[in-house]
Coordinates of C-alpha atoms in Angstrom, one line a residue:
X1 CA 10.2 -8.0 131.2
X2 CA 10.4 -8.5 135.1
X3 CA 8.1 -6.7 137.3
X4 CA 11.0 -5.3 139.3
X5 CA 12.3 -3.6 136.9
X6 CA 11.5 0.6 138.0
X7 CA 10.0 1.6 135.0
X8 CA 7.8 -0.8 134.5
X9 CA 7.0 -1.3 138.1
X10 CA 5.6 2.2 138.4
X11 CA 3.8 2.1 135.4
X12 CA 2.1 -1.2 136.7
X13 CA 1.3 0.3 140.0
X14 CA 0.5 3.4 138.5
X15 CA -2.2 2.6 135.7
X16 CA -5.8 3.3 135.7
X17 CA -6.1 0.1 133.8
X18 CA -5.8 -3.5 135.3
X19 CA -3.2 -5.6 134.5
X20 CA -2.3 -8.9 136.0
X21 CA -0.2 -11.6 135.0
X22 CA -0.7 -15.1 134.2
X23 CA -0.2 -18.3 132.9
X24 CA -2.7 -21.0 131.8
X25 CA -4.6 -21.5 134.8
X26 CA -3.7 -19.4 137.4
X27 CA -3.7 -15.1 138.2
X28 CA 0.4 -14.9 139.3
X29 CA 0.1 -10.8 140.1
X30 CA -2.2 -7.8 139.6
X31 CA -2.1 -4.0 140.3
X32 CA -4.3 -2.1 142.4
X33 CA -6.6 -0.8 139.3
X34 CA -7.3 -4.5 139.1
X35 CA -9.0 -4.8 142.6
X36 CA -10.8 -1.4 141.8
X37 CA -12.5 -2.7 138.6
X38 CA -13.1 -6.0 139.6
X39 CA -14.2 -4.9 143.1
X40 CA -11.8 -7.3 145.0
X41 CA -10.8 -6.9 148.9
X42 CA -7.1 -7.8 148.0
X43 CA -4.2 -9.0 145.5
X44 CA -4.2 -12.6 147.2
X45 CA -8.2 -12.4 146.9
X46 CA -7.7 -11.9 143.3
X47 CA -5.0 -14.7 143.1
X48 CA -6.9 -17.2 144.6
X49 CA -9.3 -16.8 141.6
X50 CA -10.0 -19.0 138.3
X51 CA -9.5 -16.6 135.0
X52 CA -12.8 -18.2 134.3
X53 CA -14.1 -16.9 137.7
X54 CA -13.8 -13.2 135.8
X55 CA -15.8 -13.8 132.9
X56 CA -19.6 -15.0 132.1
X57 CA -20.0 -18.2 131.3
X58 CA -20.6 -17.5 127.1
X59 CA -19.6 -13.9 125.2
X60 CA -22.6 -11.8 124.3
X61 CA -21.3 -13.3 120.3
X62 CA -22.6 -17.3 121.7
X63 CA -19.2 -19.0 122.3
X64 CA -18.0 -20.4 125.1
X65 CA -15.7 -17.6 127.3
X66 CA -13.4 -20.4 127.5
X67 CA -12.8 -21.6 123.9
X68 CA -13.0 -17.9 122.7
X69 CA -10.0 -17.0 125.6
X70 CA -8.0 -19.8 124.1
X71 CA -8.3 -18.3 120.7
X72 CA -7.1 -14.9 121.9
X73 CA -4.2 -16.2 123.2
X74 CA -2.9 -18.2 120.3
X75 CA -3.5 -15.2 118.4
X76 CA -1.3 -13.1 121.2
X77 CA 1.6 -15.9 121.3
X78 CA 1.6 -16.3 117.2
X79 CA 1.6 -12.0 116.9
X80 CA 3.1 -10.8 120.0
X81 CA -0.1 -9.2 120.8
X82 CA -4.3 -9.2 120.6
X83 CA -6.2 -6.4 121.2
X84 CA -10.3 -7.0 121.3
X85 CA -13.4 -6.3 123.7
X86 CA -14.3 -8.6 126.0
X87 CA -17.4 -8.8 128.4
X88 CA -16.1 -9.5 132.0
X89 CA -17.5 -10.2 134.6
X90 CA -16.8 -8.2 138.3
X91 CA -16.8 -10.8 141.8
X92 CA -19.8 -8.8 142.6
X93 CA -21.7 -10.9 139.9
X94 CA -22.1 -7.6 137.7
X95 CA -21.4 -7.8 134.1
X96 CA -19.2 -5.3 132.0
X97 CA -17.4 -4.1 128.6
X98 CA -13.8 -4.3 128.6
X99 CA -11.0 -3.6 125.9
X100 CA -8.2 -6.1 126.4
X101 CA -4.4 -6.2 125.2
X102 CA -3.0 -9.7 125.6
X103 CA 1.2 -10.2 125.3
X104 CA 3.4 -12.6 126.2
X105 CA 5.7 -11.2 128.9
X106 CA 8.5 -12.3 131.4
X107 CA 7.6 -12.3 135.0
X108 CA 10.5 -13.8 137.7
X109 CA 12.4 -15.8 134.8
X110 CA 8.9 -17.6 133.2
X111 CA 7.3 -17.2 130.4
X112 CA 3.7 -15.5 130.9
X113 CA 0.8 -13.6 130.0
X114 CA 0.5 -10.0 130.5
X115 CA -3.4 -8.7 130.2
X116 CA -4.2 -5.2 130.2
X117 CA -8.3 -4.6 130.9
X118 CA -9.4 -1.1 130.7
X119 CA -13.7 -0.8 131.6
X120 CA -15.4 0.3 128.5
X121 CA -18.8 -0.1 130.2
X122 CA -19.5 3.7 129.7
X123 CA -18.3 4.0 126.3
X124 CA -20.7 1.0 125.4
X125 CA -23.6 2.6 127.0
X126 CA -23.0 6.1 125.4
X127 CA -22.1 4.3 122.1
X128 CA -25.5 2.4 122.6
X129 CA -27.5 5.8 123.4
X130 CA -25.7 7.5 120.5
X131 CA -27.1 4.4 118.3
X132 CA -30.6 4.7 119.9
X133 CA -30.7 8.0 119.2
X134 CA -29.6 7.4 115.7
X135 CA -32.6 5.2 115.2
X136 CA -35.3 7.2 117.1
X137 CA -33.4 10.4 114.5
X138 CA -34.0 8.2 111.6
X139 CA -37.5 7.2 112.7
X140 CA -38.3 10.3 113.1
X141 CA -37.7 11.4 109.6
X142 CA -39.1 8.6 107.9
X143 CA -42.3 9.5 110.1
X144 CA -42.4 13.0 109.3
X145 CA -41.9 12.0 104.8
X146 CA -44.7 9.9 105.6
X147 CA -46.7 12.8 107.1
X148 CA -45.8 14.8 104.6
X149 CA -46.7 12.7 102.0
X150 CA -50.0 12.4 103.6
X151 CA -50.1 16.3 104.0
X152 CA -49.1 17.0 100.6
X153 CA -52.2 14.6 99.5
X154 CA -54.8 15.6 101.9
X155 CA -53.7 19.2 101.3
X156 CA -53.5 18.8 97.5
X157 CA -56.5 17.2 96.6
X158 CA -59.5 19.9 97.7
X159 CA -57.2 22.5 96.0
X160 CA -57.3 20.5 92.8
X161 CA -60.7 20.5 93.0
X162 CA -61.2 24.0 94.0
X163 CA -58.5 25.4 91.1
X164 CA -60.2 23.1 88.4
X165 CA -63.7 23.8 89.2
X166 CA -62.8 27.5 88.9
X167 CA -61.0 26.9 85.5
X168 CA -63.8 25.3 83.9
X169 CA -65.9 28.5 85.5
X170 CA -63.3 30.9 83.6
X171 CA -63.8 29.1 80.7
X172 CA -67.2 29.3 80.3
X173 CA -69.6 32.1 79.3
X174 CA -69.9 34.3 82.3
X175 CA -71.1 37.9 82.7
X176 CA -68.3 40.5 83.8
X177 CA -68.8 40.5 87.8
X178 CA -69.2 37.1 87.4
X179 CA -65.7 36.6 85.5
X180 CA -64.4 39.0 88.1
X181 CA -65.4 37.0 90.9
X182 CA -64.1 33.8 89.8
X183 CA -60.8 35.4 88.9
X184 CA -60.8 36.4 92.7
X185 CA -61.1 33.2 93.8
X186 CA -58.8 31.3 91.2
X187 CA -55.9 34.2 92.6
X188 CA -56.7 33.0 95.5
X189 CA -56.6 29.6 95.7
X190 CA -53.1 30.0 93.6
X191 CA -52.0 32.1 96.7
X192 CA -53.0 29.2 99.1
X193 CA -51.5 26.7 96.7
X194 CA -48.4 28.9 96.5
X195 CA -48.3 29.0 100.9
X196 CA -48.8 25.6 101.0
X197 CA -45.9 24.6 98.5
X198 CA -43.6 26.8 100.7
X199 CA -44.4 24.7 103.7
X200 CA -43.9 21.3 101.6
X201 CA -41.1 22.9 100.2
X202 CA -40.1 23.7 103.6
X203 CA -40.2 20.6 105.0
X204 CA -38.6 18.6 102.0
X205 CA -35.2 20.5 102.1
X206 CA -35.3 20.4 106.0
X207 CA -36.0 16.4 106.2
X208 CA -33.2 16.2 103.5
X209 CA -35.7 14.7 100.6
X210 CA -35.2 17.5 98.4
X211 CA -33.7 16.6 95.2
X212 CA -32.4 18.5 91.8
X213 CA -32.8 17.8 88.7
X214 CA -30.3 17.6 85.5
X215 CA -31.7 18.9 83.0
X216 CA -30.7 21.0 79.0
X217 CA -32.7 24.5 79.4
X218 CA -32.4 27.5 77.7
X219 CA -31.3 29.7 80.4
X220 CA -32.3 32.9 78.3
X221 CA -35.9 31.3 78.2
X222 CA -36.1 30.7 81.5
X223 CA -35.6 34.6 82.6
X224 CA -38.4 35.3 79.7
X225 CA -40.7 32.9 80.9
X226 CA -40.3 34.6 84.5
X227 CA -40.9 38.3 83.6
X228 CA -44.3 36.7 80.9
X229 CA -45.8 34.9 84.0
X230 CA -45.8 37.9 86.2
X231 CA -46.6 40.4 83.6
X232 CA -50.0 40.7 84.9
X233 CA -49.4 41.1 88.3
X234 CA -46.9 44.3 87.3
X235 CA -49.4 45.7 85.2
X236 CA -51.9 46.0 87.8
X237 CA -49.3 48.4 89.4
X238 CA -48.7 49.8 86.4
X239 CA -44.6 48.2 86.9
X240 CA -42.4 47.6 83.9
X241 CA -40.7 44.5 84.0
X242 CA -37.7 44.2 81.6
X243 CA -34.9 41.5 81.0
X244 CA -31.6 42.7 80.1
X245 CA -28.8 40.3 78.5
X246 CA -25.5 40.8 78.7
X247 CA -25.4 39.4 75.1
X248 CA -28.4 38.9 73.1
X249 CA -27.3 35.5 72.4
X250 CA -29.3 32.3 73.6
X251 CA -27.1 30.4 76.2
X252 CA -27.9 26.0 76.7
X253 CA -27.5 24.7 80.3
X254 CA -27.6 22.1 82.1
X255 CA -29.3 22.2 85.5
X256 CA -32.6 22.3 87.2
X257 CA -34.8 25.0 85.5
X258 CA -37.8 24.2 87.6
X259 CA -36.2 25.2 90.7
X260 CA -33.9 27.9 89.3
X261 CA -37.7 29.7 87.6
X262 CA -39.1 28.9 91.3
X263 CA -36.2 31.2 92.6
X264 CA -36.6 33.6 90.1
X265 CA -40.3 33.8 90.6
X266 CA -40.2 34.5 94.0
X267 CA -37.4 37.2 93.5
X268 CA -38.9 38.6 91.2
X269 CA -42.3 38.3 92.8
X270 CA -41.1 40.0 95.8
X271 CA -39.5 42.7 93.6
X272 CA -43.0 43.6 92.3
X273 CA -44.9 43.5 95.8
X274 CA -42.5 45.8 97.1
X275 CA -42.1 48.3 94.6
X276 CA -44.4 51.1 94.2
X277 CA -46.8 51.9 91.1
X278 CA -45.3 52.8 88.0
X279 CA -41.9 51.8 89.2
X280 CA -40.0 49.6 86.9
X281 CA -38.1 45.5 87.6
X282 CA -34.9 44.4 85.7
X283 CA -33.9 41.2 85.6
X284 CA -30.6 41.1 84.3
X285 CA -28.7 38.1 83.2
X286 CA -24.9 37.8 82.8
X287 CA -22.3 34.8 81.6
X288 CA -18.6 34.7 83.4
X289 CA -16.9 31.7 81.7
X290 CA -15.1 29.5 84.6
X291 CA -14.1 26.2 83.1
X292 CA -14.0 24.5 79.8
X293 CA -18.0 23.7 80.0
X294 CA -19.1 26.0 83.0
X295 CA -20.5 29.3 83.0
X296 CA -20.9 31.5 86.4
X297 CA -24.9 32.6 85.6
X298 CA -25.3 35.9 87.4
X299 CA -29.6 37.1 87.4
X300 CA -30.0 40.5 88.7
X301 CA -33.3 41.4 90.4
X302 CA -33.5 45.4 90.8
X303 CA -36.1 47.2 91.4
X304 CA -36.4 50.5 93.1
X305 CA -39.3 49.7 95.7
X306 CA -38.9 50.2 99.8
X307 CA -35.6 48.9 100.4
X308 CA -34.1 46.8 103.6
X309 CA -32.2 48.4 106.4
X310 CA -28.6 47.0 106.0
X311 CA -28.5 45.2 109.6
X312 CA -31.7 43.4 108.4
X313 CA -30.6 42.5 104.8
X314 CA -29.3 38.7 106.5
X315 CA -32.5 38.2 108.0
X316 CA -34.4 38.2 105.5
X317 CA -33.2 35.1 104.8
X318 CA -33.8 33.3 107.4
X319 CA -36.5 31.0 108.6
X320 CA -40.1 32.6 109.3
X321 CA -38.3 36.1 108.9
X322 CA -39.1 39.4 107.2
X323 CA -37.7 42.4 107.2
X324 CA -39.5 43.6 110.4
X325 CA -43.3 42.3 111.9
X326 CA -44.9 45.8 109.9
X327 CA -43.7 44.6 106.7
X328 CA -45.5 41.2 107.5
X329 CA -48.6 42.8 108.1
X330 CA -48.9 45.2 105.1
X331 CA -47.6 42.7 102.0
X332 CA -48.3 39.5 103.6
X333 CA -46.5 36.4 103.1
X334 CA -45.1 33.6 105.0
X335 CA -41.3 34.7 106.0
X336 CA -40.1 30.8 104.0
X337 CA -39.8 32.4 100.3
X338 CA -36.5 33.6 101.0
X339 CA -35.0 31.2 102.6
X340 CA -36.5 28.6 100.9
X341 CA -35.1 30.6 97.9
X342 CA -32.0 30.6 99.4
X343 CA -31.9 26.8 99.9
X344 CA -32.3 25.8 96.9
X345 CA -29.3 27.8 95.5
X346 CA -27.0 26.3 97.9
X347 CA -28.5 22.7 97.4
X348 CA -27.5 23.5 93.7
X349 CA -23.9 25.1 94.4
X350 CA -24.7 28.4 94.0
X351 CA -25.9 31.3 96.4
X352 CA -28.0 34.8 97.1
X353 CA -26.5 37.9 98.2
X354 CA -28.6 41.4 98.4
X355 CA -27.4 45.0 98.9
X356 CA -30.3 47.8 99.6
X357 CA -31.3 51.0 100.8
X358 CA -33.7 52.0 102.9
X359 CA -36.5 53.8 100.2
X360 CA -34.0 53.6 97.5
X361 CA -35.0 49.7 96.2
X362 CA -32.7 46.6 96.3
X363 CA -30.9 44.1 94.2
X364 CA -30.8 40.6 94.7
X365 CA -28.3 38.6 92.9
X366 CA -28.6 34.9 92.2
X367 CA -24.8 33.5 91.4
X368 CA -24.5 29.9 90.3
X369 CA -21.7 28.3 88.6
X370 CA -23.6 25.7 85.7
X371 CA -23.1 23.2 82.6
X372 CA -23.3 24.8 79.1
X373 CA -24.4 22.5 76.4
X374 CA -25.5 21.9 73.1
X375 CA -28.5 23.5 71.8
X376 CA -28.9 19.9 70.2
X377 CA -29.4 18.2 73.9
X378 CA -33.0 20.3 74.4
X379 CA -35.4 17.4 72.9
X380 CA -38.2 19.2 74.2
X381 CA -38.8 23.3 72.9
X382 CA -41.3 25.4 75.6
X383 CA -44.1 26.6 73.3
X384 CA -47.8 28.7 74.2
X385 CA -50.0 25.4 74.6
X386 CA -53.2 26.0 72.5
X387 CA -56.3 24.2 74.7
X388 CA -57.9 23.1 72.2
X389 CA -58.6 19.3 71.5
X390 CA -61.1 16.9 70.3
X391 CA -59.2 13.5 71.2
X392 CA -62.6 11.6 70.5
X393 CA -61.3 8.6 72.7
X394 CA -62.1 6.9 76.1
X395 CA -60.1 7.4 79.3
X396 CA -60.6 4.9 82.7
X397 CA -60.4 7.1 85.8
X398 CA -59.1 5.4 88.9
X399 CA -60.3 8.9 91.7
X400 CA -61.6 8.3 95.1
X401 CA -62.3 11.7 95.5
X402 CA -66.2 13.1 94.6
X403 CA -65.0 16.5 94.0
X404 CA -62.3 15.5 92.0
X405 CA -64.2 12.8 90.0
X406 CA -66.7 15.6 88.9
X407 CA -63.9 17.8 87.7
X408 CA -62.0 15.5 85.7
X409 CA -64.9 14.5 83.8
X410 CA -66.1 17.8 83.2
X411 CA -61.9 18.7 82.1
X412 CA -62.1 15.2 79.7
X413 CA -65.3 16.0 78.3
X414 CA -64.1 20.0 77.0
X415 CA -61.3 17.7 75.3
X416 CA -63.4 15.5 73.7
X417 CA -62.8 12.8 76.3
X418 CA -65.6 10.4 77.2
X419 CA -65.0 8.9 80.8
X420 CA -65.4 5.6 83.2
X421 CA -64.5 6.5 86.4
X422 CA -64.2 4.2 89.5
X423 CA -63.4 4.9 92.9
X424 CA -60.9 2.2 93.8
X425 CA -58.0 0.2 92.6
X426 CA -60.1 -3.1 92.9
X427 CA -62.9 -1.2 90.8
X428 CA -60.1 -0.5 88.1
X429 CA -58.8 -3.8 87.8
X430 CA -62.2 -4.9 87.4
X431 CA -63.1 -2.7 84.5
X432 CA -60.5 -3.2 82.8
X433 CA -61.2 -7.4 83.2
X434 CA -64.5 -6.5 81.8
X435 CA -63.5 -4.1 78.8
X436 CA -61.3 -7.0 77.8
X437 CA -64.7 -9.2 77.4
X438 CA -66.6 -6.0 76.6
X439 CA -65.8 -3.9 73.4
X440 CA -67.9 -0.8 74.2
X441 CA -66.5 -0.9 77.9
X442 CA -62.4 0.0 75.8
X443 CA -60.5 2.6 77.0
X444 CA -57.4 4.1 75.5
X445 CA -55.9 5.6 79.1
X446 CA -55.9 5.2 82.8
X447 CA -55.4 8.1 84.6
X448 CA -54.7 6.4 87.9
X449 CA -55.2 8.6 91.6
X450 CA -52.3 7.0 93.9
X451 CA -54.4 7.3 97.1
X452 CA -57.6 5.4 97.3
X453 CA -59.3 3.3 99.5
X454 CA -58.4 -0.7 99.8
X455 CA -55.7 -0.9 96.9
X456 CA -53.6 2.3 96.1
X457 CA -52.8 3.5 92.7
X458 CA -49.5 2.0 92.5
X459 CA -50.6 -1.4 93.7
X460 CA -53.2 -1.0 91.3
X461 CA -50.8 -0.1 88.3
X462 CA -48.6 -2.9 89.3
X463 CA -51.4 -5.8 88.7
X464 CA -52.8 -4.4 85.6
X465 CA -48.9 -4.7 84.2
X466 CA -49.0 -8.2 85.7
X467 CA -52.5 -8.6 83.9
X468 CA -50.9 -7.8 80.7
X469 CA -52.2 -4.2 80.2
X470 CA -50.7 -2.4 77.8
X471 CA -52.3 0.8 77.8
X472 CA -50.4 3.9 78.9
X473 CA -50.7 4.6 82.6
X474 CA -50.8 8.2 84.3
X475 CA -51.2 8.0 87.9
X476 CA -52.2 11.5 89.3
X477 CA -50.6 12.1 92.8
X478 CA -50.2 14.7 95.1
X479 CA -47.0 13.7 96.7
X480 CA -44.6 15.5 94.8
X481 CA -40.9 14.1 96.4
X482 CA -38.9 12.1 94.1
X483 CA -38.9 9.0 96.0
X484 CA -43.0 8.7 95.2
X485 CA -42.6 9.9 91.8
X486 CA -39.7 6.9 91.1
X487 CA -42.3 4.3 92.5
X488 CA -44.5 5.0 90.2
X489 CA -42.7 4.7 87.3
X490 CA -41.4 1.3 88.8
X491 CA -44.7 -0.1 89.2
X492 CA -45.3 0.3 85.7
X493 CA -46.7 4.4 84.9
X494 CA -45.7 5.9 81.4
X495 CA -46.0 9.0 83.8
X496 CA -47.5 11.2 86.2
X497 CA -49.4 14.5 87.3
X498 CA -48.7 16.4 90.3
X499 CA -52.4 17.6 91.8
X500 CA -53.5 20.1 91.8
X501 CA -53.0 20.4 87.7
X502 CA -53.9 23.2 85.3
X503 CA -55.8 21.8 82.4
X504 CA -53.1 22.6 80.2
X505 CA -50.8 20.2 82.1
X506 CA -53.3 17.9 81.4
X507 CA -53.6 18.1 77.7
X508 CA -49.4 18.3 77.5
X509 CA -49.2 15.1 79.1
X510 CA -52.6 13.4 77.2
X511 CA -50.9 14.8 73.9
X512 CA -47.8 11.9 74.6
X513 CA -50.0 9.4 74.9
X514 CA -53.5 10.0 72.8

């Protein structure tokens, strides 16, 4: 191609980009975008210039300008073309990103190179704040799992103790105010406990470390369990709860049941807090069939309580939101149940619609499109857990925590559970040494705390594997994210206990293992 020919010649002049031609050692032509990028006075400036006179000495990559220029232009002679970045250099001195298109071209009958440079310096200094960003974003959110691990813990851990010290108080011999009190103070510290997991909760599924489990459940269970747990709290208002099927027959799933009772829980919850005495809850449960091995799981909540206007009904579900500040202030609450409700369903596939009227109650429906499975595939059957046990064995406890050390050994001891308990992982390991040497020192457990001062429970864990320790392993930690709970079982744990823990979660998990 000649650079007389029209066309070409007026794209030439006409380009933002540079372009110049040239042969091996020497700058032949260029247009005027050339002298603009590369700050030059004139065309016979420009000419007068070595190629190497437009480049650093070595790429930001470590080679040589020169032997990585002669590379690019084999590549351009042997393909027609070569298109790369390039960091040139500008006669004032200045450094700067450049996308280059090399081709061989025809200029006044000889055989030449045609460059096209187009600046990229902007592009590579957004592309490097968008990265920097990036980083500081993903920082940021390891920062704020770690705080919220450390949160969780800190949070956690005088609840446990609080919660079990008032368990072992309800299950002792108490006079009736004295039952009554306690009871007022166990509610309450399940309604602070209940607050704080919202927050956690919260924070998981807005940090993206939320995660669902795959589970077989009864689903028909699941809607019984719901209405048995907050039996009590209807009764006090004198509420019938009642769960209608739209067949009587039980229906296996696969899913996460913990989060889908959470859901329900709080549904239903709310139904009951906004209803008024002696009105009645339904939960009612229906089965679509919409594949081969899918249901559509429709669960009803209705009750007949206060209502929601019908321009507040999507509010509701947002973050920090109630139906209006009065409502706040009469039933309490923290404005995340709902929309951590609604979450969850989506994070699962499924969704939460309501329809109400003001004084006339509402219905909230959770839709949610789910495996069905063999009844065979439940290994595990939900049955009342009887407290009572006389294990007659020895359990090490690894707990930093005074409070917490006090409870557990007053929880063991009701089981028939004698106790060593230590306050570090060091303190572990070194019982354990000295049980091997040491027959009465034996042990049958470790119950393991994950947080403790100078070695952690999972460092702990993993050396006593290392040490050849057999015995079964259940660290206790208040970190409840998946991530934590898969370290353990890496480092060696049969298992683990969320704090705070119920004493009956306790005995499940000491009847695997004792």
């Amino acid at each position: 191609m000649s650079i007389d020919d029209k066309n070409f010649r007026a794209l030439y002049e006409l380009s933002c980009d540079a372009i110049m031609m040239l042969d091996e050692s020497t700058f032949l032509h260029c247009n005027e975008a050339t002298l603009q990028i590369f700050n030059c006075s004139s065309q016979e400036v420009y000419c007068s210039k070595h190629p190497s006179e437009i480049s650093p000495e070595y790429q930001p990559c470590g080679t040589s300008s020169y032997d990585l220029a002669q590379q690019h232009i084999m590549t351009a002679l042997k393909n027609g073309h070569d298109r790369f970045e390039w960091m040139h250099k500008r006669l004032t001195g200045e450094n700067f990103w450049a996308e280059v298109l090399l081709s061989p071209a025809k200029w006044e009958g000889k055989e030449v190179l045609q460059a096209v440079v187009r600046d990229i310096s902007e592009q590579k200094k957004l592309q490097r704040n968008l990265q920097i960003s990036k980083e500081k974003a993903e920082m940021a959110v390891v920062a704020k799992s770690e705080f919220l691990a450390v949160m969780s813990h800190e949070i956690r851990t005088p609840i446990h103790g609080i919660i079990g010290a008032q368990e072992l108080l309800l299950n002792s011999k108490l006079n009736k105010d004295q039952r009554e009190n306690v009871s007022l103070a166990y509610n309450s510290a399940k309604s602070l406990l209940s607050i704080v997991n919202d927050v956690l909760d919260f924070s998981k599924i807005e940090s993206g470390k939320f995660n669902i489990e795959y589970v077989a459940f009864n689903a028909k269970q699941i809607v019984e369990d719901v209405r048995d747990i907050l039996l009590t709290k209807a009764n006090e208002k004198s509420i019938n709860i009642e769960c209608i099927f739209s067949d009587n027959a039980s229906v296996y799933v696969m899913g996460d049941q913990t989060r889908l009772r959470q859901i329900l829980l709080n549904l239903v919850s709310n139904a009951i807090k906004f209803s008024h005495e002696g009105d009645s809850v339904k939960l009612v449960s229906k089965f679509q069939p919409c594949g081969t091995e899918k249901v559509n799981w429709k669960i009803q909540v209705i009750d007949s309580g206060i209502g929601i206007e019908a321009e507040k009904q999507e509010k509701i579900f947002e973050v920090f939101s109630q139906a209006d500040s009065s409502t706040t202030r009469k039933y309490g609450g923290t404005g995340l149940g709902l929309a951590i409700c609604k979450a969850l369903a989506n994070i699962m596939g499924g969704d939460i619609i309501v329809s109400s009227q003001t004084d006339q109650g509402s219905v909230f429906e959770l839709s949610i499109d789910i495996d069905v499975c063999n009844k065979d595939t439940i290994t595990q059957v939900n049955k009342p857990l009887v407290i009572r046990r006389n294990y007659q064995k020895r359990i090490l406890v690894a707990e930093d925590n005074p409070v917490n050390q006090t409870i557990i050994r007053k929880q063991l001891k009701r089981l028939g559970l004698e106790s060593n308990i230590v306050g570090t992982g060091h303190d572990a390991l070194a019982f354990y040494e000295n049980s091997l040497k040491d027959k009465s020192l034996s042990v049958d457990l470790v119950l393991m705390d994950i947080q403790m001062p100078e070695m952690n429970g999972i460092d702990a864990t993993i050396l006593l594997r290392e040490s050849g320790c057999s015995l079964p392993i259940i660290i206790l930690t208040a970190d409840a994210l998946k991530e934590r709970k898969e370290e353990c079982i890496k480092a060696g744990a049969n298992t683990f206990l969320v704090k705070p823990f119920e004493i009956n979660e306790l005995v499940s998990t000491l009847d695997e293992y004792l």
